[in-house]
PDB file of C-alpha atoms and ligand atoms in Angstrom:
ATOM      1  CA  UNK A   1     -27.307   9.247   5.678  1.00  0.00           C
ATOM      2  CA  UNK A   2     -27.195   6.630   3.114  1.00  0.00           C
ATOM      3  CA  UNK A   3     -29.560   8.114   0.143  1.00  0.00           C
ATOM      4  CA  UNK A   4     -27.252  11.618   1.175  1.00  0.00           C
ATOM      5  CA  UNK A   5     -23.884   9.669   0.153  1.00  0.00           C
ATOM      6  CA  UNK A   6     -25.700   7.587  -2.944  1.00  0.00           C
ATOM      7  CA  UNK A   7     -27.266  10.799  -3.867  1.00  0.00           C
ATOM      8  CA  UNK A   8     -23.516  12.120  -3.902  1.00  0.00           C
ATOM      9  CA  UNK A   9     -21.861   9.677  -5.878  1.00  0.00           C
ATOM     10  CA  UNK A  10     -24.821   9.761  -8.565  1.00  0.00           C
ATOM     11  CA  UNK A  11     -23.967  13.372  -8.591  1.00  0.00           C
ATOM     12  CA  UNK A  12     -20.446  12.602  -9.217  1.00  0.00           C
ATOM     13  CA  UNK A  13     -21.057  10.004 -11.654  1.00  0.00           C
ATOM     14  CA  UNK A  14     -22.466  12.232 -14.319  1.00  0.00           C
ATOM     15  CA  UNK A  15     -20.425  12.612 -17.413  1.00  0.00           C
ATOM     16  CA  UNK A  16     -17.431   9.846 -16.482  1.00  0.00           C
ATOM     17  CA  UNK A  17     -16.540   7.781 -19.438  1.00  0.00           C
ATOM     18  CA  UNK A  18     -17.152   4.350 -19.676  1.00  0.00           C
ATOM     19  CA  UNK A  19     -13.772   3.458 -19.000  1.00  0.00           C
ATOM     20  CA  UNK A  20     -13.611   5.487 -16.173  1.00  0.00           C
ATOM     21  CA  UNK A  21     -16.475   3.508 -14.698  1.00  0.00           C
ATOM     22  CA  UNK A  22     -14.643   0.596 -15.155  1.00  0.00           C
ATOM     23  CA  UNK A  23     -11.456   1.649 -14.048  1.00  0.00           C
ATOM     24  CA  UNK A  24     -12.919   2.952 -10.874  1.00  0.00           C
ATOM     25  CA  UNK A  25     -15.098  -0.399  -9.852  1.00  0.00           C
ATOM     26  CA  UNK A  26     -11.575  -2.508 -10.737  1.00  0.00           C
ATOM     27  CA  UNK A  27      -9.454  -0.038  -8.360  1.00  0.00           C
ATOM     28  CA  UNK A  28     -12.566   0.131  -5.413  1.00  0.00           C
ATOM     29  CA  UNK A  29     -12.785  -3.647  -5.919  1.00  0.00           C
ATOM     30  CA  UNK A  30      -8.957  -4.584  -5.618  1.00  0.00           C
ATOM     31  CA  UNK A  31      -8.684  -2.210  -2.548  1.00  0.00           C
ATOM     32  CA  UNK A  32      -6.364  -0.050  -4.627  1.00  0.00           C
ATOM     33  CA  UNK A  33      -8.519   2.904  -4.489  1.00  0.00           C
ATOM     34  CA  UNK A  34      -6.816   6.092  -3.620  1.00  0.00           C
ATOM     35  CA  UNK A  35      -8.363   6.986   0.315  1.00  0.00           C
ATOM     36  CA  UNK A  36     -10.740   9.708  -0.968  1.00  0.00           C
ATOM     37  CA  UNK A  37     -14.348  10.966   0.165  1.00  0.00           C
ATOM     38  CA  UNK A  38     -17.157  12.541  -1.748  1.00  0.00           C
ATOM     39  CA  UNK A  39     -17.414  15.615  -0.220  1.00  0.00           C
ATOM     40  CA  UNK A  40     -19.847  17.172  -2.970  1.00  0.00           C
ATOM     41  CA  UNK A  41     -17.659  20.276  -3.487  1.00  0.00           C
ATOM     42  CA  UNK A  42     -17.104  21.383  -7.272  1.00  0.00           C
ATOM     43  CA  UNK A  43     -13.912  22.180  -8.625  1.00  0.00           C
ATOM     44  CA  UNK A  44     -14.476  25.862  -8.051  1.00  0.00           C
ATOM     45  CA  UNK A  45     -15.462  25.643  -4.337  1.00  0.00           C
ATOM     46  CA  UNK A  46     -12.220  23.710  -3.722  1.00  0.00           C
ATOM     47  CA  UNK A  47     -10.367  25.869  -5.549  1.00  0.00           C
ATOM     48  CA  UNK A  48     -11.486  28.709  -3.118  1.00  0.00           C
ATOM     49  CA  UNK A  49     -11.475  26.955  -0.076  1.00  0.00           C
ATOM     50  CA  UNK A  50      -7.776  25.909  -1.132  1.00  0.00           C
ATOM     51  CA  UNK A  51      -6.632  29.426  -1.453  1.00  0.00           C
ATOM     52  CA  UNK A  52      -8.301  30.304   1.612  1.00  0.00           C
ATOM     53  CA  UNK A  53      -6.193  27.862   3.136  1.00  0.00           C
ATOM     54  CA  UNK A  54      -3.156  29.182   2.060  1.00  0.00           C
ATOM     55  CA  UNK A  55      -3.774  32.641   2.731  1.00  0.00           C
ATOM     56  CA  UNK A  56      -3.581  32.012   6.547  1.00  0.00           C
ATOM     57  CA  UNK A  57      -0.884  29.521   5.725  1.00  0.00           C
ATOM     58  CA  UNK A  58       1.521  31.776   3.881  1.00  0.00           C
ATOM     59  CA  UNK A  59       0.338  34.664   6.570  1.00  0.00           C
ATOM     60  CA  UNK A  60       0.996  31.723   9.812  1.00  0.00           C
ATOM     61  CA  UNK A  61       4.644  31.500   8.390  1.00  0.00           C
ATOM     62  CA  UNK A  62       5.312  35.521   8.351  1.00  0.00           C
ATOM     63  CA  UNK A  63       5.104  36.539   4.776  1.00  0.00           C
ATOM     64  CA  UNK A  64       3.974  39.932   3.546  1.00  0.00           C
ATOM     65  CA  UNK A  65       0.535  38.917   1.223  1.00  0.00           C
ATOM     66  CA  UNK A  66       0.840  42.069   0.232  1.00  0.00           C
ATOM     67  CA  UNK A  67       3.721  42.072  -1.116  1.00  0.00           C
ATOM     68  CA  UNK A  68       3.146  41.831  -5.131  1.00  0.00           C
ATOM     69  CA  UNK A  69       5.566  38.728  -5.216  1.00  0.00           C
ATOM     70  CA  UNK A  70       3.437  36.832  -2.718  1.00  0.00           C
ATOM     71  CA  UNK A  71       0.115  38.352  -3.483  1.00  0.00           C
ATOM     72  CA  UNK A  72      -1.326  35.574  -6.082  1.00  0.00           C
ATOM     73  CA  UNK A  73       0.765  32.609  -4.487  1.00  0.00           C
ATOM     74  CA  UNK A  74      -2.692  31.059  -2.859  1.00  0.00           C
ATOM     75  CA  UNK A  75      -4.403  31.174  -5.541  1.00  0.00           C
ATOM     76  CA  UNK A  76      -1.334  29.760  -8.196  1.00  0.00           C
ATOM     77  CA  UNK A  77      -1.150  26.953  -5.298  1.00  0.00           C
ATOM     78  CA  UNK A  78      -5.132  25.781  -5.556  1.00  0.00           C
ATOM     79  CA  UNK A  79      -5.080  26.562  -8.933  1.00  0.00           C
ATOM     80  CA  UNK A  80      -2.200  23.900  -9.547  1.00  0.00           C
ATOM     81  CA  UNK A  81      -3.686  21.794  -6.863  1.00  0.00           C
ATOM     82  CA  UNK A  82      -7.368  21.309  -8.187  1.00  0.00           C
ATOM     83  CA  UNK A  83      -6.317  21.867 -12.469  1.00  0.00           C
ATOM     84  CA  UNK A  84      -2.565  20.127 -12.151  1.00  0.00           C
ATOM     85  CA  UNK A  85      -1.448  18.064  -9.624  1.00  0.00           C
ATOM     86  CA  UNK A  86      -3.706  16.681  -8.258  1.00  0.00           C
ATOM     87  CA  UNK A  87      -6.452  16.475 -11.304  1.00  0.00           C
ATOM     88  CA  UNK A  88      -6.251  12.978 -11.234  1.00  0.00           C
ATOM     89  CA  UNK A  89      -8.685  13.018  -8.069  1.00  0.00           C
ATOM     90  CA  UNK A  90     -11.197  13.860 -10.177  1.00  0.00           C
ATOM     91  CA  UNK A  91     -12.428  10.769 -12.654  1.00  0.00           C
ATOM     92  CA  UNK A  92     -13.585  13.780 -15.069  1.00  0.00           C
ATOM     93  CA  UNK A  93     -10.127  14.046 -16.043  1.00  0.00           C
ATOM     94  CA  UNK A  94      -9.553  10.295 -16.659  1.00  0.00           C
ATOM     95  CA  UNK A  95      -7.760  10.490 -19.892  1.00  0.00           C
ATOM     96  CA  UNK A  96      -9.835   9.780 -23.183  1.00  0.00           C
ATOM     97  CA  UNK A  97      -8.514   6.099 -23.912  1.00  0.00           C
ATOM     98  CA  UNK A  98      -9.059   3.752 -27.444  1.00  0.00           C
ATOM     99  CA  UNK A  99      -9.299   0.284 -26.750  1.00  0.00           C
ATOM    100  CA  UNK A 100      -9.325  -1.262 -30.314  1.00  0.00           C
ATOM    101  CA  UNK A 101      -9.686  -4.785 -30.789  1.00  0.00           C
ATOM    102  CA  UNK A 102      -6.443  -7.014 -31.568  1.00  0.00           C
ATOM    103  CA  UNK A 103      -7.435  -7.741 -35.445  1.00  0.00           C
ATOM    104  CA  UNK A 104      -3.493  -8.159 -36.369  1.00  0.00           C
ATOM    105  CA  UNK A 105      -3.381 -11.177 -33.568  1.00  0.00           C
ATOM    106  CA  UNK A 106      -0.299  -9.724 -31.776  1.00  0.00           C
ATOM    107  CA  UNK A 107       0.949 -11.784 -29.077  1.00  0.00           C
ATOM    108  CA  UNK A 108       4.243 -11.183 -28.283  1.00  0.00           C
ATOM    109  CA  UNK A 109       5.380  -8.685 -25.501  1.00  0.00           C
ATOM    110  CA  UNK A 110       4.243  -4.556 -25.731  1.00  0.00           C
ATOM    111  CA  UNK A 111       6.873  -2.670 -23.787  1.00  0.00           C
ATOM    112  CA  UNK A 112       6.750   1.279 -23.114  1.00  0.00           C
ATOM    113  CA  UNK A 113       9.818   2.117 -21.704  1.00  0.00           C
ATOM    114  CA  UNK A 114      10.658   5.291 -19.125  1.00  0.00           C
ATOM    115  CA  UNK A 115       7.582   7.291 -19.324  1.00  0.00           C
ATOM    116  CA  UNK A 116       8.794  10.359 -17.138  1.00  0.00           C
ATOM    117  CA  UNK A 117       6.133  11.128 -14.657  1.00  0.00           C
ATOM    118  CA  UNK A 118       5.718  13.558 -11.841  1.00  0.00           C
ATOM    119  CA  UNK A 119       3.776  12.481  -8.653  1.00  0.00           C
ATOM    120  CA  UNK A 120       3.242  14.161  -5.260  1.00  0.00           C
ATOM    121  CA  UNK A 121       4.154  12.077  -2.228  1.00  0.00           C
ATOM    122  CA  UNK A 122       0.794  12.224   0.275  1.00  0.00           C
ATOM    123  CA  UNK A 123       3.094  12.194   3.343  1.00  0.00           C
ATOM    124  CA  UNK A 124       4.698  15.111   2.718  1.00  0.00           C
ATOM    125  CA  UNK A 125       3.328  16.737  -0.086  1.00  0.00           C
ATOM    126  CA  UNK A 126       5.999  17.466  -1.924  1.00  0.00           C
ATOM    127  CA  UNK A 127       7.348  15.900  -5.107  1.00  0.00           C
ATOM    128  CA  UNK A 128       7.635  12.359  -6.715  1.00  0.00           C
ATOM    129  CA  UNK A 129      10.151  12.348  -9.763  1.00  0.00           C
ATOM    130  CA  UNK A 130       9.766   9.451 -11.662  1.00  0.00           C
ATOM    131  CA  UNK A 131       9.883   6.814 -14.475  1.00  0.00           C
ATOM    132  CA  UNK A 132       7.727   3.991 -15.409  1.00  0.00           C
ATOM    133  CA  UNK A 133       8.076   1.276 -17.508  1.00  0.00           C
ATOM    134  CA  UNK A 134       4.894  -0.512 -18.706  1.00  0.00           C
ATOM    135  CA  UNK A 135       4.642  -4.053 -20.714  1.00  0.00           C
ATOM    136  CA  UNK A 136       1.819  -6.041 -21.346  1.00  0.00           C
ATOM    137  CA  UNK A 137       0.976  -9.279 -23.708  1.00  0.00           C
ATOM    138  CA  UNK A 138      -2.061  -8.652 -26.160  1.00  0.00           C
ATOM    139  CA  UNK A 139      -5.002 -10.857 -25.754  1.00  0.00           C
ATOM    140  CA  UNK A 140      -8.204  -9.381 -27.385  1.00  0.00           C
ATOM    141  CA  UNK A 141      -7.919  -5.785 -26.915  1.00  0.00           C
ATOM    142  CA  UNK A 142      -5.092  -3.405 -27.696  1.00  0.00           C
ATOM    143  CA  UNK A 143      -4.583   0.116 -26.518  1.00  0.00           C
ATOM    144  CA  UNK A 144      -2.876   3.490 -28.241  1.00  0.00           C
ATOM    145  CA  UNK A 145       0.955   3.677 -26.537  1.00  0.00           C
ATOM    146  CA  UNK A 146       0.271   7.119 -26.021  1.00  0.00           C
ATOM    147  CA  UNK A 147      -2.839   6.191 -23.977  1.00  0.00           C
ATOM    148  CA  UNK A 148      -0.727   4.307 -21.659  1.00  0.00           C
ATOM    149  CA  UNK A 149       1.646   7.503 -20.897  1.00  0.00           C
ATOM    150  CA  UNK A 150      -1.241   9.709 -19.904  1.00  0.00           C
ATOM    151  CA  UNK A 151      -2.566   6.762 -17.681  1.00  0.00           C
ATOM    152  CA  UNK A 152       0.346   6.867 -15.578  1.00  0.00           C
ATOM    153  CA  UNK A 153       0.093  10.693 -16.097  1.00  0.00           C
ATOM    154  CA  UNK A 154      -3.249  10.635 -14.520  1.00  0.00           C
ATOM    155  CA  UNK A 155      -2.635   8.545 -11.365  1.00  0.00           C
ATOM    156  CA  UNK A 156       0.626  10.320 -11.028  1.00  0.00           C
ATOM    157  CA  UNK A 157      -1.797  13.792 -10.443  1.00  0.00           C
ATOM    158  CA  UNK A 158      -2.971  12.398  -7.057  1.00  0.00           C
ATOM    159  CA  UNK A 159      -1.458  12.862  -3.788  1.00  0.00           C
ATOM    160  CA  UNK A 160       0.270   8.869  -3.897  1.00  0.00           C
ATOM    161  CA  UNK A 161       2.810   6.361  -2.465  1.00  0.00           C
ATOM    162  CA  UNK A 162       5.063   4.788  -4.759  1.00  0.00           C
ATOM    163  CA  UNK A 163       3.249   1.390  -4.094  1.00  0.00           C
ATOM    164  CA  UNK A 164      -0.271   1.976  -4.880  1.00  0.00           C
ATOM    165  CA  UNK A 165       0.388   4.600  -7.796  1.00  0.00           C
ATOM    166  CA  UNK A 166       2.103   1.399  -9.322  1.00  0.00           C
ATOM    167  CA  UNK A 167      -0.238  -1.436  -8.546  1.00  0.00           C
ATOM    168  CA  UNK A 168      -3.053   1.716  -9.736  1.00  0.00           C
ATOM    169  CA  UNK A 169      -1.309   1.388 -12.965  1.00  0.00           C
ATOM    170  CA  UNK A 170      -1.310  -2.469 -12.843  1.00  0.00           C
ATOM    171  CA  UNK A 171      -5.162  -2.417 -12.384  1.00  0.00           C
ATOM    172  CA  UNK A 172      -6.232   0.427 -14.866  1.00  0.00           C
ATOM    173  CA  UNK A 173      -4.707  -1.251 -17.497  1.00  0.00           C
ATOM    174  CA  UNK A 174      -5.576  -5.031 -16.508  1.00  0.00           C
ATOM    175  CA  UNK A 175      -9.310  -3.921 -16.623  1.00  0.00           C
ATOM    176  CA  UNK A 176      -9.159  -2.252 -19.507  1.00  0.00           C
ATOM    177  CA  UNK A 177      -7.453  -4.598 -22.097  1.00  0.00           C
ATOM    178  CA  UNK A 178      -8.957  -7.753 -20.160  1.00  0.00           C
ATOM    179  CA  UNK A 179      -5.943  -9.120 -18.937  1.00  0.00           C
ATOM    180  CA  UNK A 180      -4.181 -10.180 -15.790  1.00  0.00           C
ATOM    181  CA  UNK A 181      -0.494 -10.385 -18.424  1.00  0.00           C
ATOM    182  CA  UNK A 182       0.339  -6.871 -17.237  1.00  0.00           C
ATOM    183  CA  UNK A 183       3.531  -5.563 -15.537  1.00  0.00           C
ATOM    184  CA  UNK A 184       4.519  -2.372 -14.462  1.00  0.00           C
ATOM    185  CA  UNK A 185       7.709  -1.131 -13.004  1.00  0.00           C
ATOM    186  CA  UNK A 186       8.451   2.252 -11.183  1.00  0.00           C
ATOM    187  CA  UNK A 187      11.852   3.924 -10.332  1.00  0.00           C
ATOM    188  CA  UNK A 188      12.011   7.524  -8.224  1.00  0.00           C
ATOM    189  CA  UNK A 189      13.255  10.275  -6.469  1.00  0.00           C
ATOM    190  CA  UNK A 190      11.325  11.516  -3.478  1.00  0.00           C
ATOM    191  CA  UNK A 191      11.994  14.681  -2.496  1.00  0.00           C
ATOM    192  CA  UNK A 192      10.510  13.581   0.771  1.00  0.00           C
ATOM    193  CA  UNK A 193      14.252  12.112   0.783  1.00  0.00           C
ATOM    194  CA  UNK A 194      16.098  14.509  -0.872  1.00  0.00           C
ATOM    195  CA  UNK A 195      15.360  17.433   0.281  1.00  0.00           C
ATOM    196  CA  UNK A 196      14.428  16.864   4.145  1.00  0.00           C
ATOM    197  CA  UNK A 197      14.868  14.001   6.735  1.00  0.00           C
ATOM    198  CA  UNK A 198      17.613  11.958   5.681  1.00  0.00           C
ATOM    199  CA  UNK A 199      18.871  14.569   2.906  1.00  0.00           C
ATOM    200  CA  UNK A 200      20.083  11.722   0.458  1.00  0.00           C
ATOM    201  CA  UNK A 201      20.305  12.868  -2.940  1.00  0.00           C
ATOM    202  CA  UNK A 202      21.214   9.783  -4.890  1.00  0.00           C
ATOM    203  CA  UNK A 203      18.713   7.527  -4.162  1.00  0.00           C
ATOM    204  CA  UNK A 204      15.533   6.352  -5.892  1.00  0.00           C
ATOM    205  CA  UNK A 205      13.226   3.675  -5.280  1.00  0.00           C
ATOM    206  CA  UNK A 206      11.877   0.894  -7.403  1.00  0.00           C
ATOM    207  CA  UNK A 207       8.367  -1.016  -6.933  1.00  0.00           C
ATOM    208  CA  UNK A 208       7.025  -3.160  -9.715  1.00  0.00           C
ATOM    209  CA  UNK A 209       3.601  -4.724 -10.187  1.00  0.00           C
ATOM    210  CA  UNK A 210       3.174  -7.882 -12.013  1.00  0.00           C
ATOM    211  CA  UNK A 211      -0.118  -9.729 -13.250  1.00  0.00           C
ATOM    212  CA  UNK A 212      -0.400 -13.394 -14.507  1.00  0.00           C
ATOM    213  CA  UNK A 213       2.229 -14.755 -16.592  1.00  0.00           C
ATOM    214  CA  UNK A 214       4.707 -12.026 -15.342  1.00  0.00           C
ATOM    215  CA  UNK A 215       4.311 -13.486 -12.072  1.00  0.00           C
ATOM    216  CA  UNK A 216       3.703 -16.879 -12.794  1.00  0.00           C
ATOM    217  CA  UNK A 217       6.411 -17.663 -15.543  1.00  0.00           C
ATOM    218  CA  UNK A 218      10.151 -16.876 -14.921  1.00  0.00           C
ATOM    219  CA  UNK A 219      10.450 -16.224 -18.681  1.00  0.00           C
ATOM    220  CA  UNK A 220       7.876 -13.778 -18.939  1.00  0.00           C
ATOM    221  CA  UNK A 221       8.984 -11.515 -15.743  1.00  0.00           C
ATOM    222  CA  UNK A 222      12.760 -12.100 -17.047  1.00  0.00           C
ATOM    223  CA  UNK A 223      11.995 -10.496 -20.320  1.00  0.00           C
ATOM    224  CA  UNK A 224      10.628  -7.655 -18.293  1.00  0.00           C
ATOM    225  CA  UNK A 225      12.919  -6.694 -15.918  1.00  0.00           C
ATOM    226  CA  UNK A 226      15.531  -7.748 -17.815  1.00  0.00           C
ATOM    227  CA  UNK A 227      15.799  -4.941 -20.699  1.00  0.00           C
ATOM    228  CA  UNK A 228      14.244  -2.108 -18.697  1.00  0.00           C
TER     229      UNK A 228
HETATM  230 ZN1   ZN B 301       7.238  11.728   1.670  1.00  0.00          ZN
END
């Protein structure tokens, strides 16, 4: 059983990036992982199994499959599932990310302010609209602003609560510029909310994640929050 589920994750392990690595072991060791299994199945065979799934779905709820509206709807919905939404399951997709060393000796505050992100709430399965606003304080590493976007981009593709898709963030980037001066902050619009249960269309919900000094000095968080 053991040498099946190392064997596995060998398997899985070919071709990830080193930073992938690395942001993996920081999320598995924080207990931030997403809940995920290896189940060995390759993009392709989930793709088919998904659409499989959603023929007898679409069919259970008494539409025509026949019908040339309906006809490719399984297989647009595991198509977006495995290539779109939920790609960031997949550490293959982890997005290509320079680290470059901090030559210039900035140390004041790097702020990226409402990066628009869409998520997928894993209760419900239906959409997380959202915005994110990322800061950290250089120490010996910088990182492209643009990589930062397609971080929250990637974590966003996973089926996620607002929490942990935050504190995901938090960890990603902590590992990767070797810092704990990280903060992140999170404001959004379930549709979870919106459009079911309670039917409330004007709220949104905010979560932030802060590491070292944005936790431990008043200053440092206050410039944060302050001029999101
Ligand atoms: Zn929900």
């Amino acid at each position: 059983m053991k040498s099946v589920v190392a064997e596995q994750a060998k398997v899985s392990d070919l071709g990830l990036s080193e930073e992938a690595h690395k942001v993996r072991d920081a999320l598995i060791k924080s207990g931030l992982e997403t809940p995920m299994i290896d189940n060995g199945l390759t993009s392709e065979e989930k793709y088919q199994r998904i659409k499989y799934a959603f023929e007898d779905i679409v069919g259970t709820l008494g539409l025509d499959l026949t019908d040339d509206s309906l006809a490719e709807t399984p297989h647009r919905i595991a198509k977006m599932y495995v290539r779109e939404i939920f790609s960031g399951l997949d550490y293959s997709n982890f997005p290509k990310i320079t680290v470059i060393e901090n030559k210039m000796k900035v140390d004041e505050m790097v702020k990226v302010r409402n990066i628009s992100f869409t998520s997928t709430c894993e209760h419900h399965f239906v959409t997380i609209d959202g915005m994110a606003t990322v800061a950290y304080l250089p120490k010996n590493k910088i990182i492209g602003l643009s990589k930062i976007n397609r971080i929250v981009r990637f974590f966003g593709q996973r089926p996620q609560v607002q929490e942990r898709l935050t504190q995901q963030i938090l960890v990603t980037l902590q590992a990767l510029l070797e810092t704990d001066n990280v903060a992140v902050s999170i404001d959004a619009v379930h549709y979870c909310v919106k459009a079911r249960g309670v039917m409330d269309a004007s709220s949104s919900t905010q979560t932030t994640a802060l590491g070292g000094l944005f936790k431990s000095s008043d200053k440092t968080r206050g410039e944060f929050l302050s001029s999101q």
